[in-house]
């Protein structure tokens, strides 16, 4: 009887000292862009500042807040395709920031809860277009296309003005890299988390040991 009480006390203390599963943030940091291009408009509107070019010092960043720990052998999707919940998400391409409703895709984990595959598209607008594509094994591609309306004299009708060329001039920039980035998992305090796939096994071994001890003492 004394041994069974000791075993029960030991297991209770172990469970109290083991931290509960907590929500985490999963962050993708892309490789820096290796190829960039820029097209400056010849006559931008005064009310719109230029965006300027992507640079080789820029990269893509994806951030996902989960409602629990990162699970093994699981697919996480941005819009809840039969998987765990992503509570919030965002993307940044070095110039543009994309919100939760502008980011689509998924990532998957292996048996050790490591992220092994991903594909995401962030997009905004149609005439003014912002686009970011991030894919495992491919890298990242970012681009924007931004139109400026030309200022015509008030006495010039649209029909006459159209003879002198387009009313719009575009600013555009593209950036890409063939290298994949890296993933990390942090808790609410920003501390990096290391998956512990053996934790469940440890619980099982302790429970079986305790159950066997209680049976032998009965």
PDB file of N, CA, C and O in Angstrom, residues 14-84:
ATOM      1  N   UNK A  14       4.732  14.796 -11.119  1.00  0.00           N
ATOM      2  CA  UNK A  14       5.273  14.902 -12.476  1.00  0.00           C
ATOM      3  C   UNK A  14       4.310  15.647 -13.391  1.00  0.00           C
ATOM      4  O   UNK A  14       4.705  16.517 -14.167  1.00  0.00           O
ATOM      5  N   UNK A  15       3.023  15.329 -13.279  1.00  0.00           N
ATOM      6  CA  UNK A  15       2.030  15.980 -14.119  1.00  0.00           C
ATOM      7  C   UNK A  15       1.906  17.457 -13.793  1.00  0.00           C
ATOM      8  O   UNK A  15       1.687  18.286 -14.675  1.00  0.00           O
ATOM      9  N   UNK A  16       2.062  17.811 -12.517  1.00  0.00           N
ATOM     10  CA  UNK A  16       1.980  19.212 -12.122  1.00  0.00           C
ATOM     11  C   UNK A  16       3.181  20.003 -12.622  1.00  0.00           C
ATOM     12  O   UNK A  16       3.069  21.180 -12.979  1.00  0.00           O
ATOM     13  N   UNK A  17       4.339  19.387 -12.672  1.00  0.00           N
ATOM     14  CA  UNK A  17       5.542  20.099 -13.097  1.00  0.00           C
ATOM     15  C   UNK A  17       5.654  20.188 -14.610  1.00  0.00           C
ATOM     16  O   UNK A  17       6.375  21.028 -15.131  1.00  0.00           O
ATOM     17  N   UNK A  18       4.966  19.337 -15.361  1.00  0.00           N
ATOM     18  CA  UNK A  18       5.038  19.354 -16.812  1.00  0.00           C
ATOM     19  C   UNK A  18       4.165  20.475 -17.350  1.00  0.00           C
ATOM     20  O   UNK A  18       2.986  20.530 -17.043  1.00  0.00           O
ATOM     21  N   UNK A  19       4.714  21.418 -18.145  1.00  0.00           N
ATOM     22  CA  UNK A  19       3.908  22.530 -18.646  1.00  0.00           C
ATOM     23  C   UNK A  19       2.824  22.054 -19.592  1.00  0.00           C
ATOM     24  O   UNK A  19       3.020  21.131 -20.370  1.00  0.00           O
ATOM     25  N   UNK A  20       1.663  22.710 -19.497  1.00  0.00           N
ATOM     26  CA  UNK A  20       0.542  22.364 -20.361  1.00  0.00           C
ATOM     27  C   UNK A  20       0.834  22.839 -21.782  1.00  0.00           C
ATOM     28  O   UNK A  20       1.631  23.745 -22.011  1.00  0.00           O
ATOM     29  N   UNK A  21       0.194  22.167 -22.725  1.00  0.00           N
ATOM     30  CA  UNK A  21       0.362  22.568 -24.125  1.00  0.00           C
ATOM     31  C   UNK A  21      -0.122  23.998 -24.297  1.00  0.00           C
ATOM     32  O   UNK A  21      -1.192  24.365 -23.806  1.00  0.00           O
ATOM     33  N   UNK A  22       0.663  24.827 -24.975  1.00  0.00           N
ATOM     34  CA  UNK A  22       0.320  26.232 -25.120  1.00  0.00           C
ATOM     35  C   UNK A  22       0.237  26.623 -26.577  1.00  0.00           C
ATOM     36  O   UNK A  22       0.796  25.970 -27.455  1.00  0.00           O
ATOM     37  N   UNK A  23      -0.497  27.697 -26.812  1.00  0.00           N
ATOM     38  CA  UNK A  23      -0.594  28.225 -28.161  1.00  0.00           C
ATOM     39  C   UNK A  23       0.769  28.737 -28.607  1.00  0.00           C
ATOM     40  O   UNK A  23       1.557  29.232 -27.803  1.00  0.00           O
ATOM     41  N   UNK A  24       1.045  28.607 -29.884  1.00  0.00           N
ATOM     42  CA  UNK A  24       2.346  29.010 -30.412  1.00  0.00           C
ATOM     43  C   UNK A  24       2.153  29.842 -31.677  1.00  0.00           C
ATOM     44  O   UNK A  24       1.075  29.883 -32.270  1.00  0.00           O
ATOM     45  N   UNK A  25       3.223  30.488 -32.089  1.00  0.00           N
ATOM     46  CA  UNK A  25       3.271  31.236 -33.342  1.00  0.00           C
ATOM     47  C   UNK A  25       4.307  30.587 -34.253  1.00  0.00           C
ATOM     48  O   UNK A  25       5.429  30.320 -33.820  1.00  0.00           O
ATOM     49  N   UNK A  26       3.907  30.313 -35.471  1.00  0.00           N
ATOM     50  CA  UNK A  26       4.790  29.701 -36.461  1.00  0.00           C
ATOM     51  C   UNK A  26       5.216  30.784 -37.453  1.00  0.00           C
ATOM     52  O   UNK A  26       4.371  31.485 -38.025  1.00  0.00           O
ATOM     53  N   UNK A  27       6.522  30.937 -37.656  1.00  0.00           N
ATOM     54  CA  UNK A  27       7.058  32.036 -38.471  1.00  0.00           C
ATOM     55  C   UNK A  27       7.940  31.480 -39.586  1.00  0.00           C
ATOM     56  O   UNK A  27       8.835  30.675 -39.331  1.00  0.00           O
ATOM     57  N   UNK A  28       7.662  31.910 -40.811  1.00  0.00           N
ATOM     58  CA  UNK A  28       8.511  31.584 -41.955  1.00  0.00           C
ATOM     59  C   UNK A  28       9.316  32.820 -42.329  1.00  0.00           C
ATOM     60  O   UNK A  28       8.766  33.901 -42.560  1.00  0.00           O
ATOM     61  N   UNK A  29      10.631  32.665 -42.398  1.00  0.00           N
ATOM     62  CA  UNK A  29      11.522  33.738 -42.836  1.00  0.00           C
ATOM     63  C   UNK A  29      12.168  33.307 -44.139  1.00  0.00           C
ATOM     64  O   UNK A  29      12.944  32.348 -44.169  1.00  0.00           O
ATOM     65  N   UNK A  30      11.828  33.984 -45.213  1.00  0.00           N
ATOM     66  CA  UNK A  30      12.333  33.603 -46.516  1.00  0.00           C
ATOM     67  C   UNK A  30      13.770  34.026 -46.746  1.00  0.00           C
ATOM     68  O   UNK A  30      14.315  34.881 -46.030  1.00  0.00           O
ATOM     69  N   UNK A  31      14.378  33.423 -47.749  1.00  0.00           N
ATOM     70  CA  UNK A  31      15.717  33.849 -48.167  1.00  0.00           C
ATOM     71  C   UNK A  31      15.622  35.221 -48.824  1.00  0.00           C
ATOM     72  O   UNK A  31      14.583  35.594 -49.377  1.00  0.00           O
ATOM     73  N   UNK A  32      16.682  35.986 -48.783  1.00  0.00           N
ATOM     74  CA  UNK A  32      16.693  37.301 -49.400  1.00  0.00           C
ATOM     75  C   UNK A  32      16.544  37.172 -50.918  1.00  0.00           C
ATOM     76  O   UNK A  32      17.036  36.229 -51.526  1.00  0.00           O
ATOM     77  N   UNK A  33      15.845  38.141 -51.507  1.00  0.00           N
ATOM     78  CA  UNK A  33      15.641  38.124 -52.945  1.00  0.00           C
ATOM     79  C   UNK A  33      16.985  38.224 -53.666  1.00  0.00           C
ATOM     80  O   UNK A  33      17.861  39.006 -53.279  1.00  0.00           O
ATOM     81  N   UNK A  34      17.124  37.453 -54.735  1.00  0.00           N
ATOM     82  CA  UNK A  34      18.361  37.476 -55.519  1.00  0.00           C
ATOM     83  C   UNK A  34      18.196  38.232 -56.826  1.00  0.00           C
ATOM     84  O   UNK A  34      19.182  38.704 -57.399  1.00  0.00           O
ATOM     85  N   UNK A  35      16.956  38.343 -57.316  1.00  0.00           N
ATOM     86  CA  UNK A  35      16.682  39.067 -58.561  1.00  0.00           C
ATOM     87  C   UNK A  35      15.589  40.091 -58.318  1.00  0.00           C
ATOM     88  O   UNK A  35      14.501  39.746 -57.825  1.00  0.00           O
ATOM     89  N   UNK A  36      15.837  41.340 -58.667  1.00  0.00           N
ATOM     90  CA  UNK A  36      14.841  42.404 -58.509  1.00  0.00           C
ATOM     91  C   UNK A  36      14.815  43.263 -59.766  1.00  0.00           C
ATOM     92  O   UNK A  36      15.819  43.381 -60.484  1.00  0.00           O
ATOM     93  N   UNK A  37      13.666  43.853 -60.059  1.00  0.00           N
ATOM     94  CA  UNK A  37      13.534  44.764 -61.192  1.00  0.00           C
ATOM     95  C   UNK A  37      12.553  45.860 -60.801  1.00  0.00           C
ATOM     96  O   UNK A  37      11.720  45.688 -59.904  1.00  0.00           O
ATOM     97  N   UNK A  38      12.649  46.999 -61.497  1.00  0.00           N
ATOM     98  CA  UNK A  38      11.805  48.144 -61.157  1.00  0.00           C
ATOM     99  C   UNK A  38      11.519  48.959 -62.409  1.00  0.00           C
ATOM    100  O   UNK A  38      12.402  49.181 -63.230  1.00  0.00           O
ATOM    101  N   UNK A  39      10.263  49.393 -62.524  1.00  0.00           N
ATOM    102  CA  UNK A  39       9.846  50.278 -63.606  1.00  0.00           C
ATOM    103  C   UNK A  39       9.195  51.506 -62.980  1.00  0.00           C
ATOM    104  O   UNK A  39       8.180  51.394 -62.292  1.00  0.00           O
ATOM    105  N   UNK A  40       9.785  52.658 -63.223  1.00  0.00           N
ATOM    106  CA  UNK A  40       9.270  53.900 -62.643  1.00  0.00           C
ATOM    107  C   UNK A  40       8.317  54.575 -63.624  1.00  0.00           C
ATOM    108  O   UNK A  40       8.613  54.652 -64.825  1.00  0.00           O
ATOM    109  N   UNK A  41       7.180  55.070 -63.150  1.00  0.00           N
ATOM    110  CA  UNK A  41       6.255  55.769 -64.055  1.00  0.00           C
ATOM    111  C   UNK A  41       6.863  57.094 -64.507  1.00  0.00           C
ATOM    112  O   UNK A  41       7.596  57.745 -63.765  1.00  0.00           O
ATOM    113  N   UNK A  42       6.535  57.492 -65.731  1.00  0.00           N
ATOM    114  CA  UNK A  42       7.106  58.740 -66.229  1.00  0.00           C
ATOM    115  C   UNK A  42       6.392  59.969 -65.674  1.00  0.00           C
ATOM    116  O   UNK A  42       6.990  61.039 -65.561  1.00  0.00           O
ATOM    117  N   UNK A  43       5.102  59.829 -65.323  1.00  0.00           N
ATOM    118  CA  UNK A  43       4.365  60.962 -64.777  1.00  0.00           C
ATOM    119  C   UNK A  43       3.443  60.487 -63.649  1.00  0.00           C
ATOM    120  O   UNK A  43       2.240  60.368 -63.820  1.00  0.00           O
ATOM    121  N   UNK A  44       3.965  60.201 -62.466  1.00  0.00           N
ATOM    122  CA  UNK A  44       3.101  59.782 -61.353  1.00  0.00           C
ATOM    123  C   UNK A  44       2.229  60.924 -60.870  1.00  0.00           C
ATOM    124  O   UNK A  44       2.592  62.093 -60.971  1.00  0.00           O
ATOM    125  N   UNK A  45       1.059  60.587 -60.360  1.00  0.00           N
ATOM    126  CA  UNK A  45       0.176  61.597 -59.778  1.00  0.00           C
ATOM    127  C   UNK A  45       0.806  62.163 -58.516  1.00  0.00           C
ATOM    128  O   UNK A  45       1.472  61.450 -57.760  1.00  0.00           O
ATOM    129  N   UNK A  46       0.585  63.455 -58.296  1.00  0.00           N
ATOM    130  CA  UNK A  46       1.186  64.111 -57.139  1.00  0.00           C
ATOM    131  C   UNK A  46       0.663  63.552 -55.822  1.00  0.00           C
ATOM    132  O   UNK A  46       1.328  63.592 -54.801  1.00  0.00           O
ATOM    133  N   UNK A  47      -0.561  63.009 -55.840  1.00  0.00           N
ATOM    134  CA  UNK A  47      -1.180  62.532 -54.596  1.00  0.00           C
ATOM    135  C   UNK A  47      -0.709  61.136 -54.191  1.00  0.00           C
ATOM    136  O   UNK A  47      -1.032  60.671 -53.117  1.00  0.00           O
ATOM    137  N   UNK A  48       0.048  60.484 -55.048  1.00  0.00           N
ATOM    138  CA  UNK A  48       0.510  59.131 -54.756  1.00  0.00           C
ATOM    139  C   UNK A  48       2.029  59.090 -54.695  1.00  0.00           C
ATOM    140  O   UNK A  48       2.689  59.306 -55.710  1.00  0.00           O
ATOM    141  N   UNK A  49       2.588  58.789 -53.540  1.00  0.00           N
ATOM    142  CA  UNK A  49       4.054  58.660 -53.474  1.00  0.00           C
ATOM    143  C   UNK A  49       4.503  57.380 -54.172  1.00  0.00           C
ATOM    144  O   UNK A  49       3.777  56.392 -54.230  1.00  0.00           O
ATOM    145  N   UNK A  50       5.704  57.408 -54.709  1.00  0.00           N
ATOM    146  CA  UNK A  50       6.251  56.216 -55.350  1.00  0.00           C
ATOM    147  C   UNK A  50       6.513  55.135 -54.304  1.00  0.00           C
ATOM    148  O   UNK A  50       6.891  55.424 -53.170  1.00  0.00           O
ATOM    149  N   UNK A  51       6.327  53.894 -54.703  1.00  0.00           N
ATOM    150  CA  UNK A  51       6.611  52.778 -53.807  1.00  0.00           C
ATOM    151  C   UNK A  51       8.085  52.367 -53.851  1.00  0.00           C
ATOM    152  O   UNK A  51       8.602  51.812 -52.911  1.00  0.00           O
ATOM    153  N   UNK A  52       8.711  52.589 -54.983  1.00  0.00           N
ATOM    154  CA  UNK A  52      10.104  52.221 -55.199  1.00  0.00           C
ATOM    155  C   UNK A  52      10.261  50.699 -55.329  1.00  0.00           C
ATOM    156  O   UNK A  52       9.309  49.945 -55.277  1.00  0.00           O
ATOM    157  N   UNK A  53      11.490  50.256 -55.478  1.00  0.00           N
ATOM    158  CA  UNK A  53      11.773  48.873 -55.858  1.00  0.00           C
ATOM    159  C   UNK A  53      11.952  47.962 -54.652  1.00  0.00           C
ATOM    160  O   UNK A  53      12.344  48.405 -53.569  1.00  0.00           O
ATOM    161  N   UNK A  54      11.669  46.684 -54.883  1.00  0.00           N
ATOM    162  CA  UNK A  54      12.151  45.671 -53.952  1.00  0.00           C
ATOM    163  C   UNK A  54      13.677  45.705 -53.960  1.00  0.00           C
ATOM    164  O   UNK A  54      14.294  46.148 -54.925  1.00  0.00           O
ATOM    165  N   UNK A  55      14.278  45.219 -52.882  1.00  0.00           N
ATOM    166  CA  UNK A  55      15.728  45.194 -52.812  1.00  0.00           C
ATOM    167  C   UNK A  55      16.237  43.811 -52.463  1.00  0.00           C
ATOM    168  O   UNK A  55      15.485  42.954 -51.961  1.00  0.00           O
ATOM    169  N   UNK A  56      17.507  43.576 -52.726  1.00  0.00           N
ATOM    170  CA  UNK A  56      18.103  42.280 -52.395  1.00  0.00           C
ATOM    171  C   UNK A  56      18.310  42.105 -50.893  1.00  0.00           C
ATOM    172  O   UNK A  56      18.739  41.031 -50.465  1.00  0.00           O
ATOM    173  N   UNK A  57      18.028  43.154 -50.113  1.00  0.00           N
ATOM    174  CA  UNK A  57      18.080  43.030 -48.654  1.00  0.00           C
ATOM    175  C   UNK A  57      16.712  42.680 -48.080  1.00  0.00           C
ATOM    176  O   UNK A  57      16.555  42.588 -46.862  1.00  0.00           O
ATOM    177  N   UNK A  58      15.714  42.479 -48.946  1.00  0.00           N
ATOM    178  CA  UNK A  58      14.350  42.163 -48.507  1.00  0.00           C
ATOM    179  C   UNK A  58      14.066  40.671 -48.649  1.00  0.00           C
ATOM    180  O   UNK A  58      14.743  39.966 -49.396  1.00  0.00           O
ATOM    181  N   UNK A  59      13.022  40.216 -47.968  1.00  0.00           N
ATOM    182  CA  UNK A  59      12.614  38.814 -48.032  1.00  0.00           C
ATOM    183  C   UNK A  59      11.152  38.702 -47.629  1.00  0.00           C
ATOM    184  O   UNK A  59      10.568  39.647 -47.096  1.00  0.00           O
ATOM    185  N   UNK A  60      10.570  37.540 -47.879  1.00  0.00           N
ATOM    186  CA  UNK A  60       9.184  37.277 -47.499  1.00  0.00           C
ATOM    187  C   UNK A  60       9.119  36.760 -46.066  1.00  0.00           C
ATOM    188  O   UNK A  60      10.012  36.029 -45.613  1.00  0.00           O
ATOM    189  N   UNK A  61       8.054  37.131 -45.367  1.00  0.00           N
ATOM    190  CA  UNK A  61       7.807  36.651 -44.006  1.00  0.00           C
ATOM    191  C   UNK A  61       6.346  36.236 -43.889  1.00  0.00           C
ATOM    192  O   UNK A  61       5.451  36.975 -44.307  1.00  0.00           O
ATOM    193  N   UNK A  62       6.103  35.060 -43.331  1.00  0.00           N
ATOM    194  CA  UNK A  62       4.753  34.570 -43.048  1.00  0.00           C
ATOM    195  C   UNK A  62       4.639  34.312 -41.549  1.00  0.00           C
ATOM    196  O   UNK A  62       5.558  33.763 -40.948  1.00  0.00           O
ATOM    197  N   UNK A  63       3.503  34.678 -40.962  1.00  0.00           N
ATOM    198  CA  UNK A  63       3.298  34.485 -39.529  1.00  0.00           C
ATOM    199  C   UNK A  63       1.925  33.869 -39.293  1.00  0.00           C
ATOM    200  O   UNK A  63       0.917  34.359 -39.817  1.00  0.00           O
ATOM    201  N   UNK A  64       1.888  32.790 -38.486  1.00  0.00           N
ATOM    202  CA  UNK A  64       0.644  32.099 -38.187  1.00  0.00           C
ATOM    203  C   UNK A  64       0.528  31.881 -36.682  1.00  0.00           C
ATOM    204  O   UNK A  64       1.431  31.304 -36.061  1.00  0.00           O
ATOM    205  N   UNK A  65      -0.567  32.312 -36.096  1.00  0.00           N
ATOM    206  CA  UNK A  65      -0.853  32.054 -34.682  1.00  0.00           C
ATOM    207  C   UNK A  65      -1.764  30.834 -34.585  1.00  0.00           C
ATOM    208  O   UNK A  65      -2.847  30.813 -35.189  1.00  0.00           O
ATOM    209  N   UNK A  66      -1.330  29.818 -33.836  1.00  0.00           N
ATOM    210  CA  UNK A  66      -2.108  28.598 -33.666  1.00  0.00           C
ATOM    211  C   UNK A  66      -2.802  28.601 -32.310  1.00  0.00           C
ATOM    212  O   UNK A  66      -2.360  29.272 -31.375  1.00  0.00           O
ATOM    213  N   UNK A  67      -3.872  27.812 -32.183  1.00  0.00           N
ATOM    214  CA  UNK A  67      -4.584  27.742 -30.914  1.00  0.00           C
ATOM    215  C   UNK A  67      -4.035  26.642 -30.007  1.00  0.00           C
ATOM    216  O   UNK A  67      -4.607  26.332 -28.968  1.00  0.00           O
ATOM    217  N   UNK A  68      -2.915  26.038 -30.384  1.00  0.00           N
ATOM    218  CA  UNK A  68      -2.284  24.994 -29.582  1.00  0.00           C
ATOM    219  C   UNK A  68      -0.891  24.742 -30.111  1.00  0.00           C
ATOM    220  O   UNK A  68      -0.374  25.506 -30.941  1.00  0.00           O
ATOM    221  N   UNK A  69      -0.238  23.675 -29.671  1.00  0.00           N
ATOM    222  CA  UNK A  69       1.112  23.363 -30.158  1.00  0.00           C
ATOM    223  C   UNK A  69       1.089  22.897 -31.609  1.00  0.00           C
ATOM    224  O   UNK A  69       0.049  22.497 -32.131  1.00  0.00           O
ATOM    225  N   UNK A  70       2.237  22.961 -32.247  1.00  0.00           N
ATOM    226  CA  UNK A  70       2.371  22.456 -33.612  1.00  0.00           C
ATOM    227  C   UNK A  70       2.341  20.937 -33.573  1.00  0.00           C
ATOM    228  O   UNK A  70       3.164  20.301 -32.907  1.00  0.00           O
ATOM    229  N   UNK A  71       1.393  20.328 -34.281  1.00  0.00           N
ATOM    230  CA  UNK A  71       1.173  18.883 -34.220  1.00  0.00           C
ATOM    231  C   UNK A  71       1.931  18.164 -35.320  1.00  0.00           C
ATOM    232  O   UNK A  71       2.222  18.727 -36.380  1.00  0.00           O
ATOM    233  N   UNK A  72       2.232  16.902 -35.077  1.00  0.00           N
ATOM    234  CA  UNK A  72       2.903  16.057 -36.067  1.00  0.00           C
ATOM    235  C   UNK A  72       1.901  15.513 -37.081  1.00  0.00           C
ATOM    236  O   UNK A  72       0.712  15.361 -36.787  1.00  0.00           O
ATOM    237  N   UNK A  73       2.394  15.215 -38.280  1.00  0.00           N
ATOM    238  CA  UNK A  73       1.591  14.594 -39.348  1.00  0.00           C
ATOM    239  C   UNK A  73       0.258  15.317 -39.551  1.00  0.00           C
ATOM    240  O   UNK A  73      -0.811  14.701 -39.570  1.00  0.00           O
ATOM    241  N   UNK A  74       0.327  16.622 -39.697  1.00  0.00           N
ATOM    242  CA  UNK A  74      -0.880  17.446 -39.767  1.00  0.00           C
ATOM    243  C   UNK A  74      -0.755  18.479 -40.877  1.00  0.00           C
ATOM    244  O   UNK A  74       0.336  18.989 -41.134  1.00  0.00           O
ATOM    245  N   UNK A  75      -1.876  18.758 -41.539  1.00  0.00           N
ATOM    246  CA  UNK A  75      -1.930  19.855 -42.507  1.00  0.00           C
ATOM    247  C   UNK A  75      -2.653  21.041 -41.883  1.00  0.00           C
ATOM    248  O   UNK A  75      -3.745  20.904 -41.337  1.00  0.00           O
ATOM    249  N   UNK A  76      -2.024  22.193 -41.958  1.00  0.00           N
ATOM    250  CA  UNK A  76      -2.624  23.440 -41.485  1.00  0.00           C
ATOM    251  C   UNK A  76      -2.958  24.294 -42.700  1.00  0.00           C
ATOM    252  O   UNK A  76      -2.096  24.553 -43.542  1.00  0.00           O
ATOM    253  N   UNK A  77      -4.194  24.735 -42.811  1.00  0.00           N
ATOM    254  CA  UNK A  77      -4.592  25.566 -43.935  1.00  0.00           C
ATOM    255  C   UNK A  77      -5.121  26.909 -43.436  1.00  0.00           C
ATOM    256  O   UNK A  77      -5.575  27.027 -42.298  1.00  0.00           O
ATOM    257  N   UNK A  78      -5.055  27.892 -44.309  1.00  0.00           N
ATOM    258  CA  UNK A  78      -5.439  29.243 -43.913  1.00  0.00           C
ATOM    259  C   UNK A  78      -6.936  29.406 -43.695  1.00  0.00           C
ATOM    260  O   UNK A  78      -7.349  30.335 -43.013  1.00  0.00           O
ATOM    261  N   UNK A  79      -7.718  28.506 -44.255  1.00  0.00           N
ATOM    262  CA  UNK A  79      -9.165  28.662 -44.127  1.00  0.00           C
ATOM    263  C   UNK A  79      -9.850  27.380 -43.637  1.00  0.00           C
ATOM    264  O   UNK A  79     -10.933  27.027 -44.072  1.00  0.00           O
ATOM    265  N   UNK A  80      -9.164  26.675 -42.732  1.00  0.00           N
ATOM    266  CA  UNK A  80      -9.785  25.593 -41.992  1.00  0.00           C
ATOM    267  C   UNK A  80     -10.227  24.404 -42.786  1.00  0.00           C
ATOM    268  O   UNK A  80     -11.342  23.917 -42.613  1.00  0.00           O
ATOM    269  N   UNK A  81      -9.364  23.891 -43.654  1.00  0.00           N
ATOM    270  CA  UNK A  81      -9.730  22.703 -44.430  1.00  0.00           C
ATOM    271  C   UNK A  81      -9.496  21.454 -43.588  1.00  0.00           C
ATOM    272  O   UNK A  81      -8.495  20.771 -43.708  1.00  0.00           O
ATOM    273  N   UNK A  82     -10.426  21.141 -42.694  1.00  0.00           N
ATOM    274  CA  UNK A  82     -10.388  19.913 -41.888  1.00  0.00           C
ATOM    275  C   UNK A  82      -9.087  19.773 -41.096  1.00  0.00           C
ATOM    276  O   UNK A  82      -8.524  18.684 -40.987  1.00  0.00           O
ATOM    277  N   UNK A  83      -8.584  20.838 -40.571  1.00  0.00           N
ATOM    278  CA  UNK A  83      -7.359  20.790 -39.784  1.00  0.00           C
ATOM    279  C   UNK A  83      -7.447  21.660 -38.559  1.00  0.00           C
ATOM    280  O   UNK A  83      -8.484  22.275 -38.282  1.00  0.00           O
ATOM    281  N   UNK A  84      -6.371  21.731 -37.780  1.00  0.00           N
ATOM    282  CA  UNK A  84      -6.355  22.583 -36.590  1.00  0.00           C
ATOM    283  C   UNK A  84      -6.558  24.051 -36.959  1.00  0.00           C
ATOM    284  O   UNK A  84      -6.382  24.462 -38.110  1.00  0.00           O
TER     285      UNK A  84
END
